[in-house]
Amino acid sequence: MNEYTTDVAIIGFGKAGKTLAGALAKKGKTVTVIEKSAKMYGGTCINVGCLPTKSLTHSAKIIDQLSEFGIERNPEINNQFFKQAMDYKTELVTKLNKKNYHKIADLDNVTVLDGFAHFKDDHTLLVDTDTETLQVTAANIIIGTGSTAVIPDFENKQNSPHIHTSEEILELTNLPKKLGIIGAGPIGLEFASYFAEFGSEVTVYQFNDSLLPREDKDDAAAILERLEELGVTIEFN
């Protein structure tokens, strides 16, 4: 078994993990960062959060304006434009993912390991990679693994190609003709707005009678009005 000894081990190469790793390395500490998915170097925002969604929002607004220039839209044009938007999004995410990786991994006193970490004891981690199990011993271990989506209990949800989390939907290769979104919070409504602009028929399902319940009522009302203009259906309760 290959073994690593380090001052600090950080589980998770997200916003917190990369920032802390860089700061500790500058202070002369040896740091080992462990990340289970190479797709997540840099964290949620640049890989499956604000950056890809804002890229798609921008692209969707472009196609939504085509009619202003006398260009007639149809499902084929919508899907072709959606594919191009997804390709651009992927290119952008890949570029920033690599930049974030090298910003930390190229530091002399930082080691990045790809694998799933679990504790052996208070100062020892076992890291399961694709080919072997590594051992990391550290004076301090920091957990920065983030969170996961809450998924309702659907029958056969694991086997259905039509049920997606907010991360999985960012990997679609074709524009869905119809899209149902569970949850009228900021994430759900952002997806609703740009998929509607791309040309999908969108319905949002909310468990109560409130749209964006944590936001100002006037703001929520304005957002609801805009969604209705885009053809989005909101089903409350």
PDB file of C-alpha atoms in Angstrom, residues 137-223:
ATOM      1  CA  THR A 137      -1.577  10.115   7.545  1.00  0.00           C
ATOM      2  CA  ALA A 138      -2.087  13.736   8.619  1.00  0.00           C
ATOM      3  CA  ALA A 139      -1.759  15.841  11.742  1.00  0.00           C
ATOM      4  CA  ASN A 140      -5.059  17.487  10.805  1.00  0.00           C
ATOM      5  CA  ILE A 141      -7.882  16.278   8.574  1.00  0.00           C
ATOM      6  CA  ILE A 142     -10.478  18.677   7.185  1.00  0.00           C
ATOM      7  CA  ILE A 143     -13.801  17.553   5.708  1.00  0.00           C
ATOM      8  CA  GLY A 144     -15.054  19.756   2.880  1.00  0.00           C
ATOM      9  CA  THR A 145     -17.310  17.411   0.957  1.00  0.00           C
ATOM     10  CA  GLY A 146     -20.301  19.681   0.368  1.00  0.00           C
ATOM     11  CA  SER A 147     -23.870  18.406   0.111  1.00  0.00           C
ATOM     12  CA  THR A 148     -26.074  16.305  -2.157  1.00  0.00           C
ATOM     13  CA  ALA A 149     -29.519  16.852  -3.631  1.00  0.00           C
ATOM     14  CA  VAL A 150     -32.617  15.514  -1.868  1.00  0.00           C
ATOM     15  CA  ILE A 151     -34.309  13.176  -4.339  1.00  0.00           C
ATOM     16  CA  PRO A 152     -37.991  12.215  -3.885  1.00  0.00           C
ATOM     17  CA  ASP A 153     -38.715   8.495  -3.712  1.00  0.00           C
ATOM     18  CA  PHE A 154     -39.801   7.691  -7.271  1.00  0.00           C
ATOM     19  CA  GLU A 155     -40.396   4.131  -8.373  1.00  0.00           C
ATOM     20  CA  ASN A 156     -37.525   2.926 -10.578  1.00  0.00           C
ATOM     21  CA  LYS A 157     -35.890   6.362 -10.374  1.00  0.00           C
ATOM     22  CA  GLN A 158     -32.409   4.837 -10.614  1.00  0.00           C
ATOM     23  CA  ASN A 159     -33.201   3.137 -13.913  1.00  0.00           C
ATOM     24  CA  SER A 160     -35.145   5.895 -15.643  1.00  0.00           C
ATOM     25  CA  PRO A 161     -33.386   7.950 -18.332  1.00  0.00           C
ATOM     26  CA  HIS A 162     -36.033  10.640 -17.865  1.00  0.00           C
ATOM     27  CA  ILE A 163     -35.448  11.577 -14.212  1.00  0.00           C
ATOM     28  CA  HIS A 164     -32.591  13.984 -13.547  1.00  0.00           C
ATOM     29  CA  THR A 165     -31.055  15.862 -10.646  1.00  0.00           C
ATOM     30  CA  SER A 166     -30.033  19.496 -11.078  1.00  0.00           C
ATOM     31  CA  GLU A 167     -26.540  18.225 -11.946  1.00  0.00           C
ATOM     32  CA  GLU A 168     -27.571  15.493 -14.373  1.00  0.00           C
ATOM     33  CA  ILE A 169     -29.807  17.796 -16.398  1.00  0.00           C
ATOM     34  CA  LEU A 170     -26.723  19.827 -17.288  1.00  0.00           C
ATOM     35  CA  GLU A 171     -25.481  16.819 -19.272  1.00  0.00           C
ATOM     36  CA  LEU A 172     -28.496  16.445 -21.587  1.00  0.00           C
ATOM     37  CA  THR A 173     -27.632  16.114 -25.266  1.00  0.00           C
ATOM     38  CA  ASN A 174     -31.106  16.830 -26.638  1.00  0.00           C
ATOM     39  CA  LEU A 175     -33.677  19.445 -25.696  1.00  0.00           C
ATOM     40  CA  PRO A 176     -36.626  17.800 -23.902  1.00  0.00           C
ATOM     41  CA  LYS A 177     -39.977  18.450 -25.542  1.00  0.00           C
ATOM     42  CA  LYS A 178     -41.635  18.529 -22.125  1.00  0.00           C
ATOM     43  CA  LEU A 179     -39.981  19.125 -18.765  1.00  0.00           C
ATOM     44  CA  GLY A 180     -41.438  18.807 -15.270  1.00  0.00           C
ATOM     45  CA  ILE A 181     -39.528  20.468 -12.437  1.00  0.00           C
ATOM     46  CA  ILE A 182     -40.196  19.650  -8.781  1.00  0.00           C
ATOM     47  CA  GLY A 183     -39.565  22.681  -6.613  1.00  0.00           C
ATOM     48  CA  ALA A 184     -40.216  26.399  -7.166  1.00  0.00           C
ATOM     49  CA  GLY A 185     -37.050  27.618  -5.501  1.00  0.00           C
ATOM     50  CA  PRO A 186     -34.241  29.588  -7.172  1.00  0.00           C
ATOM     51  CA  ILE A 187     -32.650  26.528  -8.819  1.00  0.00           C
ATOM     52  CA  GLY A 188     -35.890  25.089 -10.148  1.00  0.00           C
ATOM     53  CA  LEU A 189     -37.089  28.408 -11.535  1.00  0.00           C
ATOM     54  CA  GLU A 190     -33.763  29.149 -13.181  1.00  0.00           C
ATOM     55  CA  PHE A 191     -33.994  25.840 -15.048  1.00  0.00           C
ATOM     56  CA  ALA A 192     -37.638  26.549 -15.863  1.00  0.00           C
ATOM     57  CA  SER A 193     -36.866  29.936 -17.394  1.00  0.00           C
ATOM     58  CA  TYR A 194     -34.066  28.947 -19.719  1.00  0.00           C
ATOM     59  CA  PHE A 195     -35.503  25.601 -20.797  1.00  0.00           C
ATOM     60  CA  ALA A 196     -38.695  27.464 -21.708  1.00  0.00           C
ATOM     61  CA  GLU A 197     -36.631  29.971 -23.693  1.00  0.00           C
ATOM     62  CA  PHE A 198     -34.875  27.110 -25.482  1.00  0.00           C
ATOM     63  CA  GLY A 199     -38.314  25.794 -26.481  1.00  0.00           C
ATOM     64  CA  SER A 200     -39.307  23.136 -23.933  1.00  0.00           C
ATOM     65  CA  GLU A 201     -42.839  22.931 -22.556  1.00  0.00           C
ATOM     66  CA  VAL A 202     -42.160  23.429 -18.843  1.00  0.00           C
ATOM     67  CA  THR A 203     -44.313  22.713 -15.788  1.00  0.00           C
ATOM     68  CA  VAL A 204     -43.101  23.491 -12.258  1.00  0.00           C
ATOM     69  CA  TYR A 205     -44.608  21.594  -9.317  1.00  0.00           C
ATOM     70  CA  GLN A 206     -44.510  23.261  -5.892  1.00  0.00           C
ATOM     71  CA  PHE A 207     -45.611  21.450  -2.714  1.00  0.00           C
ATOM     72  CA  ASN A 208     -47.280  24.554  -1.225  1.00  0.00           C
ATOM     73  CA  ASP A 209     -48.862  27.766  -2.508  1.00  0.00           C
ATOM     74  CA  SER A 210     -45.718  29.913  -2.437  1.00  0.00           C
ATOM     75  CA  LEU A 211     -43.310  30.779  -5.217  1.00  0.00           C
ATOM     76  CA  LEU A 212     -39.850  31.609  -3.838  1.00  0.00           C
ATOM     77  CA  PRO A 213     -41.188  31.666  -0.250  1.00  0.00           C
ATOM     78  CA  ARG A 214     -37.980  33.185   1.158  1.00  0.00           C
ATOM     79  CA  GLU A 215     -37.984  36.136  -1.222  1.00  0.00           C
ATOM     80  CA  ASP A 216     -39.864  39.427  -1.245  1.00  0.00           C
ATOM     81  CA  LYS A 217     -43.477  38.925  -2.382  1.00  0.00           C
ATOM     82  CA  ASP A 218     -43.258  41.666  -5.011  1.00  0.00           C
ATOM     83  CA  ASP A 219     -40.123  40.092  -6.468  1.00  0.00           C
ATOM     84  CA  ALA A 220     -41.774  36.661  -6.496  1.00  0.00           C
ATOM     85  CA  ALA A 221     -44.836  38.106  -8.242  1.00  0.00           C
ATOM     86  CA  ALA A 222     -42.672  39.717 -10.937  1.00  0.00           C
ATOM     87  CA  ILE A 223     -40.805  36.446 -11.504  1.00  0.00           C
TER      88      ILE A 223
END
